Coordinates of C-alpha atoms in Angstrom, one line a residue:
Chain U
X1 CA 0.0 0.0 0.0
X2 CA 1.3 3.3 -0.9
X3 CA -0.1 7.0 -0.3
X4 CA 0.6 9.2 -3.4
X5 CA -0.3 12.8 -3.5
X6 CA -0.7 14.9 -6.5
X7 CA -0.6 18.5 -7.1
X8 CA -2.2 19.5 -9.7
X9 CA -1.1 22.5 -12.4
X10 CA -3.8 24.8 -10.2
X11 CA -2.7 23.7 -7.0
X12 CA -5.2 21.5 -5.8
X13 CA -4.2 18.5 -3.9
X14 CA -5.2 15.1 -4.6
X15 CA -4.8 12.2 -2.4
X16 CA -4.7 8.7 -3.3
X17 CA -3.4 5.0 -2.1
X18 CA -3.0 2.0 -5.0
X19 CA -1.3 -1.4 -4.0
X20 CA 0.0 -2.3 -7.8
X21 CA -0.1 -0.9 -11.0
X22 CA 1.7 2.3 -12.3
X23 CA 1.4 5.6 -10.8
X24 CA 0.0 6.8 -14.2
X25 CA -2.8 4.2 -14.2
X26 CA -3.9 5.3 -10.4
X27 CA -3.9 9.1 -11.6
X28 CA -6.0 8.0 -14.2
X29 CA -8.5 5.7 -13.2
X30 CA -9.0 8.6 -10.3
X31 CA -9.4 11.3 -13.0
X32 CA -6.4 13.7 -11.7
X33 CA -6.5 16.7 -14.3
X34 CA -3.8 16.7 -16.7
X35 CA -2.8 12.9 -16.4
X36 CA -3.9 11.9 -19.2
X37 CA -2.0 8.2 -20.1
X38 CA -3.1 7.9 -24.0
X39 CA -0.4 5.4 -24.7
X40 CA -1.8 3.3 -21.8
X41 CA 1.8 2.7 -20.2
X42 CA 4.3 2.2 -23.3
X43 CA 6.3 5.5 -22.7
X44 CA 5.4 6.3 -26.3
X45 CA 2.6 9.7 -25.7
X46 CA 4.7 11.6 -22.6
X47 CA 0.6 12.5 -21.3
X48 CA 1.8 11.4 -17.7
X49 CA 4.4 14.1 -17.0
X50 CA 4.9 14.8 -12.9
X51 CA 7.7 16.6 -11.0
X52 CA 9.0 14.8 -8.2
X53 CA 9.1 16.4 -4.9
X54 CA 12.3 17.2 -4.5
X55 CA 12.6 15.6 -0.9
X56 CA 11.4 12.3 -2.7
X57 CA 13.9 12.2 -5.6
X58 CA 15.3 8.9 -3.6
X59 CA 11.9 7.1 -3.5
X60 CA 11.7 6.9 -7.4
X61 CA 15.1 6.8 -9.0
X62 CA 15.9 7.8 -12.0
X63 CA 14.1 7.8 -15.5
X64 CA 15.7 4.9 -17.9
X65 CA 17.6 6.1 -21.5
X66 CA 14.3 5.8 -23.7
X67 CA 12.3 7.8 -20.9
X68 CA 15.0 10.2 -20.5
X69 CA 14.8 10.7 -24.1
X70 CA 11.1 11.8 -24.1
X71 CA 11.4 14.3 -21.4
X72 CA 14.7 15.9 -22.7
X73 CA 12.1 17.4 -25.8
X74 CA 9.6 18.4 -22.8
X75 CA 9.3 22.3 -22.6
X76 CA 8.2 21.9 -19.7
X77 CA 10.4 19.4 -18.4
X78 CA 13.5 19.9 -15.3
X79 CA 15.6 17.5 -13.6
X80 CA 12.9 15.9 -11.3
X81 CA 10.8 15.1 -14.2
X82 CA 9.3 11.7 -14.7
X83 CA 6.7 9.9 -16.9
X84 CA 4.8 8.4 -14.2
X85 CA 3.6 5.4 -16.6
X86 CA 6.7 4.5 -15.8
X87 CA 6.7 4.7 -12.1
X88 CA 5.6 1.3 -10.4
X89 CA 3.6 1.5 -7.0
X90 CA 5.0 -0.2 -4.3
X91 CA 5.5 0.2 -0.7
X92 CA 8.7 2.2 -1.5
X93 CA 6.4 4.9 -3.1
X94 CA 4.2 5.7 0.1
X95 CA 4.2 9.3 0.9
X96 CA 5.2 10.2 -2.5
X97 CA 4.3 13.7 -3.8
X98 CA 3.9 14.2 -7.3
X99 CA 3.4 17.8 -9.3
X100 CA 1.4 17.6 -12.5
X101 CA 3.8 19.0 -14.7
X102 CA 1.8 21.6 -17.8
X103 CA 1.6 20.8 -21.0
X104 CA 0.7 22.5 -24.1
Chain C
X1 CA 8.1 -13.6 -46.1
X2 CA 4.7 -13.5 -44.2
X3 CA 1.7 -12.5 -46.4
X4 CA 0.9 -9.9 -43.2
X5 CA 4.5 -8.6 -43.1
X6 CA 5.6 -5.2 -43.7
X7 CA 9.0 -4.7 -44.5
X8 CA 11.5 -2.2 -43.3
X9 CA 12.9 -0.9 -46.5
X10 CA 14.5 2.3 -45.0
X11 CA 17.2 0.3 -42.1
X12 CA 20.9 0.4 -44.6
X13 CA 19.6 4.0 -45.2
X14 CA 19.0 4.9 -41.7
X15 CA 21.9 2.7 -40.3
X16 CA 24.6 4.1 -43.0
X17 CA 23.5 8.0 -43.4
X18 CA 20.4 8.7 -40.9
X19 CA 18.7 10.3 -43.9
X20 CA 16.9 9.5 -47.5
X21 CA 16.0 11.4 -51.1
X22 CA 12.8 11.5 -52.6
X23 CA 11.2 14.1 -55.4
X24 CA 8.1 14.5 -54.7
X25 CA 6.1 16.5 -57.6
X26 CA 9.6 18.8 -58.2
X27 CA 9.8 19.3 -54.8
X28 CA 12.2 17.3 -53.2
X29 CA 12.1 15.9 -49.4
X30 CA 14.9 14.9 -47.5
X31 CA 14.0 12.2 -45.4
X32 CA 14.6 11.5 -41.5
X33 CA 14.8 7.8 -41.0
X34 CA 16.3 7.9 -36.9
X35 CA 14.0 8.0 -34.0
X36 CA 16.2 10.7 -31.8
X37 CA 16.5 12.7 -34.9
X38 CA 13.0 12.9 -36.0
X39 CA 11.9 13.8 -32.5
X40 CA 14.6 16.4 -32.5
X41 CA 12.9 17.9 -36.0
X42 CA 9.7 17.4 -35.2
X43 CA 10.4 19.5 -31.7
X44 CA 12.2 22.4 -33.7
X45 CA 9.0 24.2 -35.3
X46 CA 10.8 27.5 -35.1
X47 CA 13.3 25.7 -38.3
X48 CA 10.7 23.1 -39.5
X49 CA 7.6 24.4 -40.0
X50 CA 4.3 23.2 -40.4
X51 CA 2.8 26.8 -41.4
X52 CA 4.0 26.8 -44.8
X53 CA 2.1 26.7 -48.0
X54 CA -1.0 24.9 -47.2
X55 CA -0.6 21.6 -48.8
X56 CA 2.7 21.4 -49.1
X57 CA 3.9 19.7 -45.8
X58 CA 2.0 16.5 -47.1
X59 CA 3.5 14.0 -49.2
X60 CA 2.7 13.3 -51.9
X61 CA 2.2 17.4 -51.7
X62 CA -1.0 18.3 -51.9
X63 CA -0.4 22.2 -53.1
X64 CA -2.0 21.8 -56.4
X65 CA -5.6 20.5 -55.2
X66 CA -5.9 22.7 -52.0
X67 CA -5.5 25.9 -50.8
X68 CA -7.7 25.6 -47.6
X69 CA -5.2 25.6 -44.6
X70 CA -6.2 22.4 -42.2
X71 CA -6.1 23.1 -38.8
X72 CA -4.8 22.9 -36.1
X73 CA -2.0 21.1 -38.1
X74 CA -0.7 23.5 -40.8
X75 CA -0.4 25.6 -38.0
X76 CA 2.7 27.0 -35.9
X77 CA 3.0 28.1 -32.1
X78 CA 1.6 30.5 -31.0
X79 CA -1.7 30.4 -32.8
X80 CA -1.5 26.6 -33.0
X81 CA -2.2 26.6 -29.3
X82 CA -5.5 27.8 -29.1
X83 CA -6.7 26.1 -31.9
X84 CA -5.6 22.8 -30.4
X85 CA -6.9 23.7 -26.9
X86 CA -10.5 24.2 -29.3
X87 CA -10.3 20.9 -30.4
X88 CA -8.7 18.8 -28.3
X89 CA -11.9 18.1 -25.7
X90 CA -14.0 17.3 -28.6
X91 CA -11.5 14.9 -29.8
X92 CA -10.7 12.9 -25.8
X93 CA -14.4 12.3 -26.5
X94 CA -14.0 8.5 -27.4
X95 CA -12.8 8.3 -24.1
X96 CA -16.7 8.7 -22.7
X97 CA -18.5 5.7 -21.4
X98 CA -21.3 6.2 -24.3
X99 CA -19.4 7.1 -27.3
X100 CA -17.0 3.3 -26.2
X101 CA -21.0 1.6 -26.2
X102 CA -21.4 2.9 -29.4
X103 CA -18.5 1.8 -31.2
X104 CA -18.3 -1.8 -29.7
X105 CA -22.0 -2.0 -31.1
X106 CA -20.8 -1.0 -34.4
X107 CA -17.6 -3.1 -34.6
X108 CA -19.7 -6.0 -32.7
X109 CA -22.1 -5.8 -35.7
X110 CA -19.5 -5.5 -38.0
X111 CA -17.5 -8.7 -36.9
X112 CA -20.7 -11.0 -36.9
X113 CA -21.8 -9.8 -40.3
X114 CA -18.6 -10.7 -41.9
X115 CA -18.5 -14.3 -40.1
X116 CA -21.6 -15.3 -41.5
X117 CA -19.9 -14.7 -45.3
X118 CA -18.1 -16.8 -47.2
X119 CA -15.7 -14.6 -48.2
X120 CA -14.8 -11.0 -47.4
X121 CA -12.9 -8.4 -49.4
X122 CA -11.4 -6.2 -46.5
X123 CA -10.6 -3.0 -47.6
X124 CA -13.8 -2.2 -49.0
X125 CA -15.8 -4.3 -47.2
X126 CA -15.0 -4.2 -43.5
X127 CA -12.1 -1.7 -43.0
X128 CA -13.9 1.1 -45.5
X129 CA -17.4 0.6 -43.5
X130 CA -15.9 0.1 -40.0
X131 CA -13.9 3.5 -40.2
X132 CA -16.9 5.6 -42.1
X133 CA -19.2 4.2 -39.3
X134 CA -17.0 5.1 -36.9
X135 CA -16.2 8.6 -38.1
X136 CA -19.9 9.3 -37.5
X137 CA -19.7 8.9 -33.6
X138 CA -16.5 11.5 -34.2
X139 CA -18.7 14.2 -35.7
X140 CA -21.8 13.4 -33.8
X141 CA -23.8 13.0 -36.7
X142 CA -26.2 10.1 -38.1
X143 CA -25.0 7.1 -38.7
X144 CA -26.6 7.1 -42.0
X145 CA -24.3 9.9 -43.1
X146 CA -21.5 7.1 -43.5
X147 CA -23.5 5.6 -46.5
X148 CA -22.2 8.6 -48.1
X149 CA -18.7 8.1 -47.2
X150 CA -19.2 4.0 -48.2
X151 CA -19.9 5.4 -51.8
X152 CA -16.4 7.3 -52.7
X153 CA -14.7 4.5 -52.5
X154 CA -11.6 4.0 -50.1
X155 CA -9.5 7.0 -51.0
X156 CA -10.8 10.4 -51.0
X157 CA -7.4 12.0 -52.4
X158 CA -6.2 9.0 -54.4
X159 CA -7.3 6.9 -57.1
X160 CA -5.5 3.8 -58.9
X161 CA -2.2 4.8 -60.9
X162 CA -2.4 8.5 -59.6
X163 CA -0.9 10.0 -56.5
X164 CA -3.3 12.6 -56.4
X165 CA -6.7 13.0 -58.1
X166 CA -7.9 16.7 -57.8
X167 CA -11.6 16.0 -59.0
X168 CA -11.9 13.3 -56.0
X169 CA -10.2 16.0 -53.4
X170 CA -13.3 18.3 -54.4
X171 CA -15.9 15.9 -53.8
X172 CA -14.9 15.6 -50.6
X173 CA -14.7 20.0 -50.1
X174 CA -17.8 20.6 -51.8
X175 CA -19.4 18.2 -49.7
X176 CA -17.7 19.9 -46.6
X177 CA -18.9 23.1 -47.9
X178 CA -22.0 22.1 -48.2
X179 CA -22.5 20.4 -44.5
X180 CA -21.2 23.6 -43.3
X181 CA -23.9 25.8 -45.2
X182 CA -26.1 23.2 -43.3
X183 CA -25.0 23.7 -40.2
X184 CA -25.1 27.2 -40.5
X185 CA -28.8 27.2 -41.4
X186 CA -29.8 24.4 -38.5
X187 CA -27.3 24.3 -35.6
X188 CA -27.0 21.2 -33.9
X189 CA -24.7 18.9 -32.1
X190 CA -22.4 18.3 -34.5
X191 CA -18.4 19.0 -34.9
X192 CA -19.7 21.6 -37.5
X193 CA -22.1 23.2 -35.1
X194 CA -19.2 23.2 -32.0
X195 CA -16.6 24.6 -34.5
X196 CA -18.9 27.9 -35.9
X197 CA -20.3 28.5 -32.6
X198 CA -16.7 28.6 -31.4
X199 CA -14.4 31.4 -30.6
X200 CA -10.4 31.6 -30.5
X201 CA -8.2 34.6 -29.2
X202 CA -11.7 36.3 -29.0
X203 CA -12.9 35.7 -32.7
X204 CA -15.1 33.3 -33.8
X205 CA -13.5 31.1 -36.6
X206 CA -14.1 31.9 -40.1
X207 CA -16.1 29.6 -42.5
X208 CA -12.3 28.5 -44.5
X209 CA -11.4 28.1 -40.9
X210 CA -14.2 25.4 -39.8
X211 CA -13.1 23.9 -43.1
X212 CA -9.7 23.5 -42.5
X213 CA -10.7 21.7 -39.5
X214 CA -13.3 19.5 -41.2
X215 CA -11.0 18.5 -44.1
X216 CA -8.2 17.8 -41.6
X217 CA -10.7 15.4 -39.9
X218 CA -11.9 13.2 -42.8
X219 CA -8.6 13.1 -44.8
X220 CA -6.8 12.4 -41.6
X221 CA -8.2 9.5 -40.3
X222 CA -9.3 7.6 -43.6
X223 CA -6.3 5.9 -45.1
X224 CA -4.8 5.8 -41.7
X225 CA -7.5 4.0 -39.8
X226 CA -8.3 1.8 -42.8
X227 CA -4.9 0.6 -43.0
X228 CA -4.8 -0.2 -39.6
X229 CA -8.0 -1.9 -39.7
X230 CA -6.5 -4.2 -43.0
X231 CA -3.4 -5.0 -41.9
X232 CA -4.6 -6.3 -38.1
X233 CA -6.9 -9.2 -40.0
X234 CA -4.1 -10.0 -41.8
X235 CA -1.6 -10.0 -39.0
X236 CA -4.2 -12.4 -37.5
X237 CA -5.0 -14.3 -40.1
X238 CA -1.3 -15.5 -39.8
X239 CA -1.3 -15.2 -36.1
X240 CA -4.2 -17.2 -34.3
X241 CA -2.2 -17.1 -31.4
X242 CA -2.6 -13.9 -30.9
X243 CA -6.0 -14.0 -30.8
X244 CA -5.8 -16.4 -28.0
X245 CA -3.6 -14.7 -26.3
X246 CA -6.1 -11.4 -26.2
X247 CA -8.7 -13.9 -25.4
X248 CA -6.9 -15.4 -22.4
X249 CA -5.3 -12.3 -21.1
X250 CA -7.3 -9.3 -22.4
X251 CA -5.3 -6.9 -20.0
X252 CA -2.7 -6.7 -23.0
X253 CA -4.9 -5.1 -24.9
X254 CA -3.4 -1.5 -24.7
X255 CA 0.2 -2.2 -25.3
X256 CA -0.5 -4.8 -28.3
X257 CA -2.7 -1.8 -29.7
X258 CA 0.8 0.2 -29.7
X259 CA 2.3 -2.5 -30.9
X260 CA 0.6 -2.9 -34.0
X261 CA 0.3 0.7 -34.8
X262 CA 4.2 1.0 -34.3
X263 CA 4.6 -1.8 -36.5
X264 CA 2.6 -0.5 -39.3
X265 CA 3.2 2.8 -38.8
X266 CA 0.0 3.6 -41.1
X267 CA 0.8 7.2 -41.8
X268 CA 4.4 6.7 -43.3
X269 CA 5.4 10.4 -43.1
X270 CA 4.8 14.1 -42.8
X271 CA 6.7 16.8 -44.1
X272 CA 7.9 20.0 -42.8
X273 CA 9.3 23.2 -44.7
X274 CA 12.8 24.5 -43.1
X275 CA 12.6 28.6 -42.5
X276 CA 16.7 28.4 -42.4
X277 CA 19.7 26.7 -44.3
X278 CA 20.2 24.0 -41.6
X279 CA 21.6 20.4 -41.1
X280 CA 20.4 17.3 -39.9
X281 CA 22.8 14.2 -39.3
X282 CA 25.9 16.4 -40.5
X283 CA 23.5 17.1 -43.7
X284 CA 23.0 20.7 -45.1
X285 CA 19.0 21.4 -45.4
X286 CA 18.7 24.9 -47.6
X287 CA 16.2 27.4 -45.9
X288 CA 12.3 26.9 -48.5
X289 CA 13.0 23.1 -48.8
X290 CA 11.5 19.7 -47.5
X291 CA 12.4 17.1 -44.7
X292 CA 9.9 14.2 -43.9
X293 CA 9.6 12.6 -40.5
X294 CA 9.7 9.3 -41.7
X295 CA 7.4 7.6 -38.8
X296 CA 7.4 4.6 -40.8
X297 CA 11.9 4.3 -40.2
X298 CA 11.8 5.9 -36.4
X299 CA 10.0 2.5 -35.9
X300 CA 12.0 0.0 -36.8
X301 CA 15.3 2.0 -35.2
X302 CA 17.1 -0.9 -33.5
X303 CA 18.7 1.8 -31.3
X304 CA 15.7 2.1 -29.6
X305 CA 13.4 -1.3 -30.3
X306 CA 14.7 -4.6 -29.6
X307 CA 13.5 -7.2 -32.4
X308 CA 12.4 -3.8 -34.0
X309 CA 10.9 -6.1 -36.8
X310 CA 8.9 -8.3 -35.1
X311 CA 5.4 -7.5 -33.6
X312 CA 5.7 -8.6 -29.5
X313 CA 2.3 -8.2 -28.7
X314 CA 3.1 -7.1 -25.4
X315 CA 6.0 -4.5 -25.5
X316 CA 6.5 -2.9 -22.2
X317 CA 8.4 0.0 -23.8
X318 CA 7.6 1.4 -26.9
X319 CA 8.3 5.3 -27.5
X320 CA 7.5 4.8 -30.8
X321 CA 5.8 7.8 -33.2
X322 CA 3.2 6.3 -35.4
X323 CA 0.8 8.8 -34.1
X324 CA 3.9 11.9 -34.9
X325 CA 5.8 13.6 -32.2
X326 CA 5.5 17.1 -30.3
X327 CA 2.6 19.9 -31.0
X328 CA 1.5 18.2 -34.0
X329 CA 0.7 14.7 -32.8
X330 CA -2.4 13.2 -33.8
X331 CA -5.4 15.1 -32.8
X332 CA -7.3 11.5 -33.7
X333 CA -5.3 9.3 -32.0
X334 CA -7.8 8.5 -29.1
X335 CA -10.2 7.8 -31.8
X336 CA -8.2 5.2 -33.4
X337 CA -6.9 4.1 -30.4
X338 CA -10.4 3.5 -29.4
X339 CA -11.2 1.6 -32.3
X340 CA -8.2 -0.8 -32.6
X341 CA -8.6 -1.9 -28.6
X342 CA -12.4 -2.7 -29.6
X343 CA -11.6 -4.3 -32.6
X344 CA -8.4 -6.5 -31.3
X345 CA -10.9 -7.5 -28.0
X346 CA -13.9 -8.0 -30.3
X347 CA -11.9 -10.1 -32.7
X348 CA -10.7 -11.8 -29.9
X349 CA -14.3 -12.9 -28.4
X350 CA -15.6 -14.0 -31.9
X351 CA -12.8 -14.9 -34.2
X352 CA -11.0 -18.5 -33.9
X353 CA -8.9 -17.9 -37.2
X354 CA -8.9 -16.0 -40.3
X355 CA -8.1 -17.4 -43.6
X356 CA -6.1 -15.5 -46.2
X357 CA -7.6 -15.9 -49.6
X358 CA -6.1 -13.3 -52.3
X359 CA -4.4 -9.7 -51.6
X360 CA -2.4 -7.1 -53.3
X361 CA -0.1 -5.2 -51.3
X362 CA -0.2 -1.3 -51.4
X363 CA 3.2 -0.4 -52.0
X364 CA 4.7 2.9 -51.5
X365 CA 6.7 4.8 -54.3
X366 CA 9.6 7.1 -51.7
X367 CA 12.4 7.5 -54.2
X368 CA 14.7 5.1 -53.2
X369 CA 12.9 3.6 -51.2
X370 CA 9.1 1.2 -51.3
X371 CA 7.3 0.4 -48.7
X372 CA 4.3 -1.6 -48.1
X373 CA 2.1 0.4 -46.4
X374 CA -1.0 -2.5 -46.2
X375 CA -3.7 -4.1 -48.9
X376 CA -4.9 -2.6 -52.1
X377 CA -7.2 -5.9 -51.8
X378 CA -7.3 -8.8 -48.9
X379 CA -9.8 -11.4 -49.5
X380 CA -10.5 -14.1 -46.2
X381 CA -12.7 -15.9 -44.9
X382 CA -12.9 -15.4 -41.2
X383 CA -13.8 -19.0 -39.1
X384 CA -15.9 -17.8 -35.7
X385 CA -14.7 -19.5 -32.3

């Protein structure tokens, strides 16, 4: 079980726990604004973009090469960025806090 | 070679050089063939525009049968912006509970009328009539309406032997022309309706506007969607398994969607017009001239895909840019997306096997290059579980 809170782009919190999936897939099937997961996981559509808090950089780790490649042509994109498609929940994950990055 | 395969004709090209040549009507394109480069072009709008001559950032170019601008994607930020913030809500629609009923009633009806047949010519006679019927819950009309799209036949800009046909191209505008003059006249519910009623940066669009929009809607998703439609029954027709495996485990679904669509890349490129002498891959581009985003090459890049050439039904990762890259990705992607997850799951339910029984493959003229792109014609006869 993991807690995972999102910010959203106007700053309203949402609060959520999931046991499995990806982080994308819990933002989605709760309808958080902004997370919109149109490739459904693949890291192919970059519609899942979050900042991480910067206190829970550790928790995640680092994007991979290919997602790494997708947020480097992100305007909107900074060195906490992930695709959160790509972020598995776990127990590792609980008290993560998330900021819904923009988008155009 | 599989009867369902397409080819990678563009890998010593992409591996050796990163780019290819084609002319195109006397106005040449440079092609990008490597997924990090493409993304890199397809990023830079400021040097590769999509705001150039209307027409001209398709290929084959389409400046001599059009001069209305589509939109939102002939297009550049700023402007392009608000025009896709316009459209954009209207097109997450297939998202909504009602409009998903809707199509899996129309693909369900679709799928058991072509099982009770002895034979069925695809293109025309599933693909063509799945994708019209379709396009109807798009544009919130009647369903009827697709009876009229049925009749012209499976390309609206091409026609046997010719890249592009003019005379067909206006059938489709005067048409749009006249639906609008409709609309205007009885305001309803309709994509028309939304688009005059609506207003960007303060102004309401302007009839060539509502057009561009329109035209933009039906050219875009024709080929494309029909192509996707043809080549999945014949990907299945030589891959039962894969039926069975959607059957039994039905949450693969989404990523063997993406697989497909990465793998035949339906829409093999799009063009952009460079507004500065540039390079790309240590090659000059002159400032007035043509690259292509060859989606169709990014795909098979083995720098990025394992087995890049093989379909694995269930690939984890796949950044790959069959629906385009950046600002200008597809506006009808959740559309077709839509459609192929209800066709693969329905296919899965009914179908045990599909039987290939004549095709001619659709190849692709790119200068050096020819690609497969799907079926002029695939007979079968489909076998219900």
């Amino acid at each position: 079980m993991a807690k995972i809170t999102f910010i959203t782009t106007d700053n309203k919190t949402i609060n959520l726990e999931g046991t499995s999936g990806s982080v994308m897939q819990l933002a989605v099937d709760n309808g958080v604004p902004g997370i919109d997961g149109d490739c459904g996981g693949v890291c192919s559509c970059a519609t899942c973009h979050v900042h991480v808090a910067p206190e829970h950089v550790g928790k995640t780790g680092e994007a991979s090469e290919i997602e790494e490649d997708m947020l480097d042509l992100n305007d909107y994109s900074n060195e906490r960025s992930r695709l959160c498609c790509q972020l598995e929940i776990s127990d590792a994950l609980n008290g993560l806090v998330l900021q819904v990055a923009e988008s155009d | 070679m599989k009867k369902s395969a397409l080819p990678d004709p563009f890998e010593e090209a992409r591996v050796n050089k990163g780019y290819g040549e084609m002319d195109d009507q006397n106005d040449p394109v440079t092609m990008i063939l490597g997924l990090k480069d493409l993304r890199k072009c397809a990023h830079n709008w400021k040097t590769f525009q999509s705001g150039a001559e209307p027409g001209r950032i398709v290929i084959p170019s389409e400046v001599n049968i059009r001069d209305t601008r589509q939109i939102p994607f002939e297009v550049d930020p700023p402007e392009h912006k608000d025009f896709r913030a316009l459209v954009e809500p209207w097109f997450k629609r297939p998202l909504e509970a009602d409009y998903k009923a809707a199509l899996t009633q129309q693909i369900n009806d679709i799928v058991d009328e072509v099982l009770t047949k002895d034979s069925v010519e695809v293109v025309g006679e599933f693909s063509l009539r799945l994708q019209s019927r379709a396009l109807t819950l798009l544009l919130n009309i009647p369903y009827e309406e697709s009876e009229t799209w049925i009749s012209w036949g499976t390309h609206v800009f091409r026609s046997e032997g010719e890249a592009l046909d003019g005379d067909k191209a206006n059938i489709l505008y005067d048409y749009i022309d006249e639906r609008i003059s409709k609309a205007i006249e009885n305001p309803g519910s309709d994509l028309y309706s939304m688009l005059l009623a609506a207003t960007v940066n303060g102004k309401k669009l302007t009839r060539e506007e509502v057009k561009g929009v329109m035209i933009l809607t039906f050219a875009g998703g024709r080929d494309t969607v029909i192509n996707a439609v043809t080549n999945s029954i014949a990907y299945f027709a030589e891959h039962p398994e894969s039926l069975d495996k959607l059957l039994g485990d039905p949450d693969i679904t989404g990523k063997a969607v993406e697989e497909l669509i990465r793998y035949f890349s339906p829409l093999t490129q799009m063009g952009r017009v460079a507004t500065e002498d540039t390079q790309v891959c240590e090659y000059a581009i002159k400032e007035d001239t043509r690259i292509s985003l060859c989606w169709a090459s990014a795909n098979r890049d083995a720098k990025v895909f394992e087995n890049p050439n093989d379909v694995v039904l269930d690939r984890k990762i796949n950044p790959h840019v069959a629906f385009g890259f950046s600002h200008h990705n597809c506006l009808g992607a959740t559309h077709a997306r839509q459609i192929m997850n209800i066709l693969l799951t329905t296919l899965a339910k009914k179908v045990k096997s599909i039987d290939i029984i004549d095709y001619k493959e659709n190849i692709e003229e790119l200068g050096e290059f020819k690609r497969k792109v799907g079926y002029d014609n695939l007979t079968v006869k489909f076998h219900t579980r």
